[in-house]
Coordinates of C-alpha atoms in Angstrom, one line a residue:
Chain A
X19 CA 0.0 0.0 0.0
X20 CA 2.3 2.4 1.2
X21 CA 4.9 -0.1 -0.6
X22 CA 4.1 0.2 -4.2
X23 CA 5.0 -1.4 -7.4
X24 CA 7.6 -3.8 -5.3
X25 CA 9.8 -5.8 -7.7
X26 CA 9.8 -9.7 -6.2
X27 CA 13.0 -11.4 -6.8
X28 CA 13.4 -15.2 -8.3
X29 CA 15.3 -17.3 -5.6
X30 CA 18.6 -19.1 -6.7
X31 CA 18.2 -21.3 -3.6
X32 CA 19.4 -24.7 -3.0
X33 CA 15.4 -26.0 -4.0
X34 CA 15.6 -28.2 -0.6
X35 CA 16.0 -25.7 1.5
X36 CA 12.9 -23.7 -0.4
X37 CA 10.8 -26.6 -0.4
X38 CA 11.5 -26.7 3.5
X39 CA 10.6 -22.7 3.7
X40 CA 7.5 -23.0 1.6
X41 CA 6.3 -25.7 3.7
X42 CA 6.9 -23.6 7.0
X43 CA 5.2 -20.8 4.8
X44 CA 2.6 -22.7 4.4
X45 CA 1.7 -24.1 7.7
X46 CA 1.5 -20.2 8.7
X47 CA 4.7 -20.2 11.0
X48 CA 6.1 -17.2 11.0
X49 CA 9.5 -16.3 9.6
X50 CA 12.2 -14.8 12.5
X51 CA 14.8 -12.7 12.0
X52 CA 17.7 -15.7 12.3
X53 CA 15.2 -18.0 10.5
X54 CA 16.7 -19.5 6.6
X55 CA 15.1 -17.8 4.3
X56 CA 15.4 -17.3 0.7
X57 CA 17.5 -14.3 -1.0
X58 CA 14.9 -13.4 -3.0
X59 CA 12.3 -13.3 0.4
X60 CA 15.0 -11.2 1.8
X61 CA 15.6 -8.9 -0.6
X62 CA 11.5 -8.5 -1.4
X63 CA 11.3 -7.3 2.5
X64 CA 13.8 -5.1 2.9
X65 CA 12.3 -3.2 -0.4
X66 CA 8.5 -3.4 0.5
X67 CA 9.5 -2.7 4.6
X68 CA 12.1 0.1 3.4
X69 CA 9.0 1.9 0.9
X70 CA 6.5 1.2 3.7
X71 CA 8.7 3.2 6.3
X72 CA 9.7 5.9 3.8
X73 CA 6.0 6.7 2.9
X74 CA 5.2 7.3 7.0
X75 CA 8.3 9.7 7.0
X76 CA 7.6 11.6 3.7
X77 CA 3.7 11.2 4.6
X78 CA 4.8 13.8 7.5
X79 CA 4.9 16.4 5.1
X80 CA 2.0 16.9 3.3
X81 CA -0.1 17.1 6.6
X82 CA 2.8 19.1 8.3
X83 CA 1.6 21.6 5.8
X84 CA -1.1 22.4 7.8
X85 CA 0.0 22.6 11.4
X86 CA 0.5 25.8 11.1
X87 CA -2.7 26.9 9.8
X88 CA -5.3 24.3 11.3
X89 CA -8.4 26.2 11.9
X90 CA -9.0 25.3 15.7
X91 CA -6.6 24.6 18.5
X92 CA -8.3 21.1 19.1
X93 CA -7.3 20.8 15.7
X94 CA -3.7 21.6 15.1
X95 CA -3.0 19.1 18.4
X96 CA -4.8 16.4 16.9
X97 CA -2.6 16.9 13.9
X98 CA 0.1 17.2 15.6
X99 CA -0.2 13.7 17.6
X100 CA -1.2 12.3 14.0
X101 CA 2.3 13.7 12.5
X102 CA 4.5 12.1 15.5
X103 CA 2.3 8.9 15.7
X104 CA 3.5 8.6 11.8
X105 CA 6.7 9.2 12.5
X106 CA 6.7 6.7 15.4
X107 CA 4.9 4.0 12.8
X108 CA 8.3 4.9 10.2
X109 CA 10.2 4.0 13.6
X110 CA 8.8 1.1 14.0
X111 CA 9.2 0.0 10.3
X112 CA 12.8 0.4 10.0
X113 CA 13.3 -1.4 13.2
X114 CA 11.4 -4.7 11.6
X115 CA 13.5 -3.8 8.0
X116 CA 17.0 -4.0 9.9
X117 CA 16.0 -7.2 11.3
X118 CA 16.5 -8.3 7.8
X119 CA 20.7 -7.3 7.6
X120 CA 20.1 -3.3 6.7
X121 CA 20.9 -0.9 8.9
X122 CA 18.3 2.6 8.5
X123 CA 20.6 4.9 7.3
X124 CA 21.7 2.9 4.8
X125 CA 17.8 2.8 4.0
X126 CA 17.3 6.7 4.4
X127 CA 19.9 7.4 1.9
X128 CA 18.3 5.2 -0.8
X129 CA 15.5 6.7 -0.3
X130 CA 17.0 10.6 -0.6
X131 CA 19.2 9.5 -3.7
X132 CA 15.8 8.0 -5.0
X133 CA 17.0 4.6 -5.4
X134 CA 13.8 3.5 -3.5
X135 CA 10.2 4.5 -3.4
X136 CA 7.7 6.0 -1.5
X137 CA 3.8 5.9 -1.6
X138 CA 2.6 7.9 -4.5
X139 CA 0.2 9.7 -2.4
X140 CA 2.4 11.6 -1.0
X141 CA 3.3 13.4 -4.1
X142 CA -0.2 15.6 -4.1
X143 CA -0.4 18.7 -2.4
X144 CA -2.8 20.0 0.3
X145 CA -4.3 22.6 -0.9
X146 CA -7.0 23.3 1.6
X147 CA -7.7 22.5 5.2
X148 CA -10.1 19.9 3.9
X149 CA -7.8 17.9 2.4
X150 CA -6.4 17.0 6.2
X151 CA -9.6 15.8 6.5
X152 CA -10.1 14.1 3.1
X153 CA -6.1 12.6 3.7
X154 CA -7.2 11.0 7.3
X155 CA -10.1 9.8 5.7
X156 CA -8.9 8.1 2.4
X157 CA -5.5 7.6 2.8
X158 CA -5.3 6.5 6.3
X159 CA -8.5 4.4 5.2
X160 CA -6.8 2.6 2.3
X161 CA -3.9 2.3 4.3
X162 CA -5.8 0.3 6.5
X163 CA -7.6 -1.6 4.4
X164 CA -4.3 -3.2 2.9
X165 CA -2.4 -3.4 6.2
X166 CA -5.3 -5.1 8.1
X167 CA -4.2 -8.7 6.7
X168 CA -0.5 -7.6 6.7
X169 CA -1.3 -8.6 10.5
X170 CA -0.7 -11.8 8.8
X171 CA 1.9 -11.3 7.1
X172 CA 4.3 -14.2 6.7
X173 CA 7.9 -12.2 8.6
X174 CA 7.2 -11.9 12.2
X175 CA 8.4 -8.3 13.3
X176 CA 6.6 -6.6 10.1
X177 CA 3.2 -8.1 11.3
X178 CA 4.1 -7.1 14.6
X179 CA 4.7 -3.7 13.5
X180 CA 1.5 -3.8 11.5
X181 CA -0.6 -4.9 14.6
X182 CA 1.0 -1.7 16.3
X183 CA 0.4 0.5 13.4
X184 CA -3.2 -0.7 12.8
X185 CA -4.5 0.5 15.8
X186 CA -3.3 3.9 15.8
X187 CA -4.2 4.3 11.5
X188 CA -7.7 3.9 13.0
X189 CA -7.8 6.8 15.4
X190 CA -6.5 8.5 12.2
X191 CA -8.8 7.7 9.7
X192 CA -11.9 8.5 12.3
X193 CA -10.3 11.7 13.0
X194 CA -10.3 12.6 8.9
X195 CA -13.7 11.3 8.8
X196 CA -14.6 13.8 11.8
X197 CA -13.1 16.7 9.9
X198 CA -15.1 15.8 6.5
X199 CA -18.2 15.8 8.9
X200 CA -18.2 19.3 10.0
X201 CA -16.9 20.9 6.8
X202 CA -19.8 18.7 5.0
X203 CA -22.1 20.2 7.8
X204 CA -21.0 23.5 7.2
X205 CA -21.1 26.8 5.3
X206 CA -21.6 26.5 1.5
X207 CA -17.8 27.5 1.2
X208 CA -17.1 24.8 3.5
X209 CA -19.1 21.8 1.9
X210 CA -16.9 22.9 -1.7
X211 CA -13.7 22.6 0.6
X212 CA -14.7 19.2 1.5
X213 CA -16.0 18.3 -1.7
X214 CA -13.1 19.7 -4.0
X215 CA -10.6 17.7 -1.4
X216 CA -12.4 14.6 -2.3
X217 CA -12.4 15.2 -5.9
X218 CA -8.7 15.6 -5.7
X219 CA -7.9 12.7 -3.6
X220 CA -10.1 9.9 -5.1
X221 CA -8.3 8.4 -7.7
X222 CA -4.9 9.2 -6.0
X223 CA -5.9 7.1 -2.8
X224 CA -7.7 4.1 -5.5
X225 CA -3.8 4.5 -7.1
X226 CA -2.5 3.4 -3.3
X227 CA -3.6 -0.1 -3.8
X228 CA -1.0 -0.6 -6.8
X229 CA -1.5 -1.2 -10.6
X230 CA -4.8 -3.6 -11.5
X231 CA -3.9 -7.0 -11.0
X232 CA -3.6 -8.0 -15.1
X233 CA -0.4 -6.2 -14.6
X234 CA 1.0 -6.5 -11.0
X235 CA 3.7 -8.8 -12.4
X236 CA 5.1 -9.5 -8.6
X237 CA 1.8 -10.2 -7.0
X238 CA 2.3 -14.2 -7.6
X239 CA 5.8 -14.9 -5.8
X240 CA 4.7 -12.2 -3.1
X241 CA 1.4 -14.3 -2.9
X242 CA 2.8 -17.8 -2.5
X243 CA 5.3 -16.5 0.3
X244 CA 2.4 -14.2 1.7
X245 CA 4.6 -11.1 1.9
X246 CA 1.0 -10.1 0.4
X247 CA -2.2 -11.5 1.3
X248 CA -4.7 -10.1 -1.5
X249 CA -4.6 -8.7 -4.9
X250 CA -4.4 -5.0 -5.6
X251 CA -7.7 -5.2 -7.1
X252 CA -9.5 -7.2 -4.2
X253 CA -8.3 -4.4 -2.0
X254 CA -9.2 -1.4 -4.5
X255 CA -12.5 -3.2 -4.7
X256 CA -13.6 -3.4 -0.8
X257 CA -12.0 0.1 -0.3
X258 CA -14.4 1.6 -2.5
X259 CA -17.3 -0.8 -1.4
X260 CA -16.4 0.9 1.9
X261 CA -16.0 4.2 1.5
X262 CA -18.8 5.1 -1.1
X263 CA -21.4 4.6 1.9
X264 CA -19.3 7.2 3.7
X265 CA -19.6 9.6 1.2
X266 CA -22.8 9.2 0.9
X267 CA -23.1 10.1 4.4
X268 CA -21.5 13.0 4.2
X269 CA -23.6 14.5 1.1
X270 CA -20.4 14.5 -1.3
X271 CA -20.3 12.6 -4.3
X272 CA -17.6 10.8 -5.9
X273 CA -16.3 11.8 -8.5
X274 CA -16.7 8.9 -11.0
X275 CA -19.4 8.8 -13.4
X276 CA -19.4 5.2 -14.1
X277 CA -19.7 4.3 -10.3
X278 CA -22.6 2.4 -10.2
X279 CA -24.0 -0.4 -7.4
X280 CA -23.6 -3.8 -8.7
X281 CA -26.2 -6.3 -7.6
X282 CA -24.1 -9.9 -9.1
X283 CA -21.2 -9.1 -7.9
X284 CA -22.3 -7.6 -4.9
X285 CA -20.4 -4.3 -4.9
X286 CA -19.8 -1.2 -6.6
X287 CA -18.3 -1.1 -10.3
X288 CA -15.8 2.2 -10.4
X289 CA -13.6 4.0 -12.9
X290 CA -10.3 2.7 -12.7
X291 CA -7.8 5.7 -12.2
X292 CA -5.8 6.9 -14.8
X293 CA -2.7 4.5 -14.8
X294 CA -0.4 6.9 -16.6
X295 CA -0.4 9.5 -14.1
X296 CA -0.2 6.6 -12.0
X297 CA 3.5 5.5 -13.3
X298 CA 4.8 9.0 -13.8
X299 CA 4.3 9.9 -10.6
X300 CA 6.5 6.6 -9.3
X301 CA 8.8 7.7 -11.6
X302 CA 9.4 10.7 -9.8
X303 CA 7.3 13.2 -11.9
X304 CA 3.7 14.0 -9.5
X305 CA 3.3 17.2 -8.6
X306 CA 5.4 17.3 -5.1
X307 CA 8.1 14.9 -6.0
X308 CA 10.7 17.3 -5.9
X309 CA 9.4 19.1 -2.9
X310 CA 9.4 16.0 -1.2
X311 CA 12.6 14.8 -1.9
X312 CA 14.3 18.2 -1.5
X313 CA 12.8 18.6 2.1
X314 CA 14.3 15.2 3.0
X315 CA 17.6 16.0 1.4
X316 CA 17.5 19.5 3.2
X317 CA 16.1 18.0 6.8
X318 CA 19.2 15.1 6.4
X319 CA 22.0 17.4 5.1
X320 CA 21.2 20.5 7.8
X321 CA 20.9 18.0 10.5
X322 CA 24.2 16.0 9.9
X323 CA 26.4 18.5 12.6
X324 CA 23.4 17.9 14.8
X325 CA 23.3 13.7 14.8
X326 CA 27.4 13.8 14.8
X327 CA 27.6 16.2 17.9
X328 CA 24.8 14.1 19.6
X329 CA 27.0 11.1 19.0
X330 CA 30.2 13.1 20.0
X331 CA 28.7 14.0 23.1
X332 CA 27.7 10.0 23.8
X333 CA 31.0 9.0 23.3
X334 CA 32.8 11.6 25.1
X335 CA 30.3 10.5 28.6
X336 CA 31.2 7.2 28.1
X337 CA 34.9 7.5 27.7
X338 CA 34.5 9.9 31.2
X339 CA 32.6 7.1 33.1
X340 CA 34.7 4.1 32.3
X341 CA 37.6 7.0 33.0
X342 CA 35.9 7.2 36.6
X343 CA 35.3 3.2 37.2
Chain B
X5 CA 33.0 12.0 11.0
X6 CA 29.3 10.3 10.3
X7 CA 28.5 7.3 12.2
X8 CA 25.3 5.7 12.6
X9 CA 23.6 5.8 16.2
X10 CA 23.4 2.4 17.7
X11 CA 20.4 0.2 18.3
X12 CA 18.9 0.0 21.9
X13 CA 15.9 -2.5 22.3
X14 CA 13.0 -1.4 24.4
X15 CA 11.6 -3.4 27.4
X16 CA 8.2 -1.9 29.3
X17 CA 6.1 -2.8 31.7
X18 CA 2.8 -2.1 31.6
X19 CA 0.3 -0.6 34.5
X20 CA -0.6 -3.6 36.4
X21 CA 2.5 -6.1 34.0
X22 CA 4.2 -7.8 36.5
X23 CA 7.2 -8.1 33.8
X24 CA 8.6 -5.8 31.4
X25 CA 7.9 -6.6 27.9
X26 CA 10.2 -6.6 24.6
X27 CA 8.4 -3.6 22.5
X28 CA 10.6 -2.7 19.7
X29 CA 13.3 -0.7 18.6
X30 CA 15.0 2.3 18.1
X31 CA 18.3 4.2 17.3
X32 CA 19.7 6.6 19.3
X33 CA 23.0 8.2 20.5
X34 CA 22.8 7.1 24.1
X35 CA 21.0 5.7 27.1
X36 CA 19.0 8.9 28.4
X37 CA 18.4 9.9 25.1
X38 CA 17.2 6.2 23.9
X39 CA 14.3 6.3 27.4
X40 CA 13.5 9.9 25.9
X41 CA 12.3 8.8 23.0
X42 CA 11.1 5.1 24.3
X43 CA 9.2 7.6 26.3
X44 CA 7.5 9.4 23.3
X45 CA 7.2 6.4 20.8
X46 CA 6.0 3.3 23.0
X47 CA 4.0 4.8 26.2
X48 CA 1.9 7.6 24.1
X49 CA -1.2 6.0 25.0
X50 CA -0.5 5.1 28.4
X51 CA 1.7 1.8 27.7
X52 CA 3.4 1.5 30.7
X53 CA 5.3 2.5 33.7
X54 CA 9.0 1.8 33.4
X55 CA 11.3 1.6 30.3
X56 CA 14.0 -0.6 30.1
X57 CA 16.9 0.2 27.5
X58 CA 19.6 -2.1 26.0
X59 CA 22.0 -1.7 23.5
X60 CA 20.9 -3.9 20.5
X61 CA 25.1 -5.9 20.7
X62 CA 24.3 -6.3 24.1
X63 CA 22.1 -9.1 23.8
X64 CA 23.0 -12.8 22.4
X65 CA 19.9 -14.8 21.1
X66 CA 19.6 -18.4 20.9
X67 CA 20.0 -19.8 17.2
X68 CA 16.9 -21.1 15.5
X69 CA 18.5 -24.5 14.6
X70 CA 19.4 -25.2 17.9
X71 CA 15.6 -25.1 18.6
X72 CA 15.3 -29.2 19.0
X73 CA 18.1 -29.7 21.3
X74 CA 17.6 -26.6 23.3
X75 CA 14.1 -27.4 24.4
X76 CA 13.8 -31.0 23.7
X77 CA 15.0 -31.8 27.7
X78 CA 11.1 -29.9 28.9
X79 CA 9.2 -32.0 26.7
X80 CA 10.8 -35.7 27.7
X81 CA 10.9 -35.3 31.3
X82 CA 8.0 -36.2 32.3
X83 CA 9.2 -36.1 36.0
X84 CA 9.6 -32.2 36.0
X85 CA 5.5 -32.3 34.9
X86 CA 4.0 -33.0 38.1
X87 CA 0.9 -33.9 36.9
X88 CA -0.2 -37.2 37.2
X89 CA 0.6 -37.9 40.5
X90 CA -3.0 -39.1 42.4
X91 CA -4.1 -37.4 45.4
X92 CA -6.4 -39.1 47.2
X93 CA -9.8 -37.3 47.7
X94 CA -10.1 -37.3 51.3
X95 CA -7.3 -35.6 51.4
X96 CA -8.9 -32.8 49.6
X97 CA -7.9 -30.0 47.7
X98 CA -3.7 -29.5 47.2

């Protein structure tokens, strides 16, 4: 979800020792940290755990945007816990990634040389207060829906983290939701905030799930070792299933002319978004990429005397106190 | 000079936890400032009481493949299970 488009690696194991991992795979015992496991597994992880805990970091910024100018003070702190509970949840991701043999900064500058990825999401702006809302909402919301069976996931500490994480994405997404509801209750200028937002950020948050599964070329490898758990489109298709209700609720429409209910199939059929925009924004040209990335780069370069003096300081105390023993 | 904080591991225990529980991770330069922030990521929402920090090199684990001999010894010594010993009933409850 927030790890897109993840490339799966073929495996150039001894077959024994894969038959013995798919087996284990199989009987849903998880995979540890010191467990055998396949270079291609490996390799998989560290990408799709690495891209999960990038998009919490640069998800920071598009709703940082707004702490300045939230509207009410009950609003701006509830922001601001959202914003640090992200950055706690990319925290907790790079702590399950470097159980895999990567150490985070190694990560961080792959992500700020841009030779990994991060949601493509996070390359829209906020334009208006109501896309906090709309962000909380369908992001957070589609975030959930695909890390609700990563609970499941096959390598212990990522489902751990995702148990962590799926709890506190909940408080988020009921907070959006909570926003949408008094901007759709609201003045008339109000109600075109909340519906522009969601105009804006439909198709981007339908984009989160991934391309349509006719083309997710990894999805099968991922499957078998359930690193994934579901299809892109069997997540696409119960997000909107879910949210469409919501809308509803709310008195906003969506903005997709062919969504219609579907009594066979029992759900709604939708648009599907516009997959070009979808694979120039991964390849670095949405309309914040470069804002994104330079903030990163800026935050990591201006703060390099900080982390080295920090570690200076460490060092020094502990040459003093084994000085003193 | 760049060099990469180390890795503490976080033990907590809870409100009414009688132990303190492994919780995760994190990176920072030292001891104080590893509780600080084991303070702000892992008892936000009232997690616990007392943080425990460790330095990631610190701690040896037992290896995976040594999982059979390691805990086969609990499993076929029956005479540490003291289960199926029979206690007469007039002796009541013991």
């Amino acid at each position: 979800m927030y790890a897109q488009m993840i490339k799966s690696e073929a495996s150039k194991d001894d077959p024994e020792k894969l038959a013995e991992f798919q087996a284990k795979i199989d009987a849903d015992i998880k995979v540890e940290p010191r467990d055998w496991m396949p270079e291609g597994y490996r390799k998989t992880l560290i990408r799709q755990i690495g891209q999960h805990a990038h998009s919490e970091i640069v998800g920071q910024l598009p709703e940082g945007n707004w702490i300045t100018r939230a509207p009410t003070l009950e609003r701006k702190m509830i922001l601001l816990a959202k914003v640090q509970d992200e950055a706690g949840h990319g925290l907790y991701l790079y702590a399950a990634a470097e159980t895999l043999g990567v150490s985070r900064d190694e990560l961080t500058e792959m992500l700020l040389d841009g030779r990994m990825k991060y949601s493509s999401i996070f390359n829209y702006p906020t334009l208006n207060w109501a896309d906090i809302g709309a962000v909380g909402w369908l992001v957070d919301g589609a975030a959930i829906m695909n890390q609700v069976p990563l609970q499941r996931t096959s390598y212990g500490p990522y489902s751990r983290a995702m148990i962590r994480i799926c709890k506190e994405e909940s408080f988020h997404q009921r907070q959006g939701y909570d926003i949408m509801m008094k901007m759709a209750q609201g003045t008339e200028a109000q109600k075109k905030m909340a519906q522009d937002a969601l105009n804006r950020l439909w198709y981007p948050s339908l984009m989160m799930f991934g391309p349509s599964d006719a083309e997710s070329v990894h999805s099968t490898q991922n499957m078998a070792w359930k690193i994934k758990m579901n299809t892109n489109d069997e997540l696409r298709q119960k997000f909107v299933d879910q949210t469409v209700p919501q809308a509803e609720y709310l008195g906003l429409t969506i903005p997709d002319e062919n969504l219609k209910w579907n009594e066979d199939k029992g759900g709604y059929d939708y648009s599907d978004p516009d997959w070009t925009e979808f694979f120039n924004v991964l390849k670095g040209n949405g309309p914040c990429n470069t804002d994104r990335l330079e903030a990163r780069n800026k935050a990591w370069d201006d703060g390099a005397w900080v982390r080295d003096g920090l570690m200076a300081h460490a060092e020094k105390k502990r040459a003093a106190k084994t000085a003193a023993e | 000079m760049s060099k990469e904080w180390p890795l503490w591991e976080i033990f907590i225990r809870g409100q009414h936890g009688l132990s303190h529980r492994h919780v995760g991770s994190l990176h920072a330069p030292d001891a104080e400032m590893a509780i600080k922030n084991a303070r702000d990521v892992y008892t936000r929402r009232n997690e616990g009481v007392s943080i425990w920090v460790v330095e990631a090199n610190n701690i040896s684990a037992s290896s995976p493949s040594e999982k059979g001999p390691l805990y086969e010894p609990s499993e076929s010594k029956v005479y540490r299970h003291p289960t199926f010993f029979d206690i007469p009933d007039e002796v009541g409850h013991m």
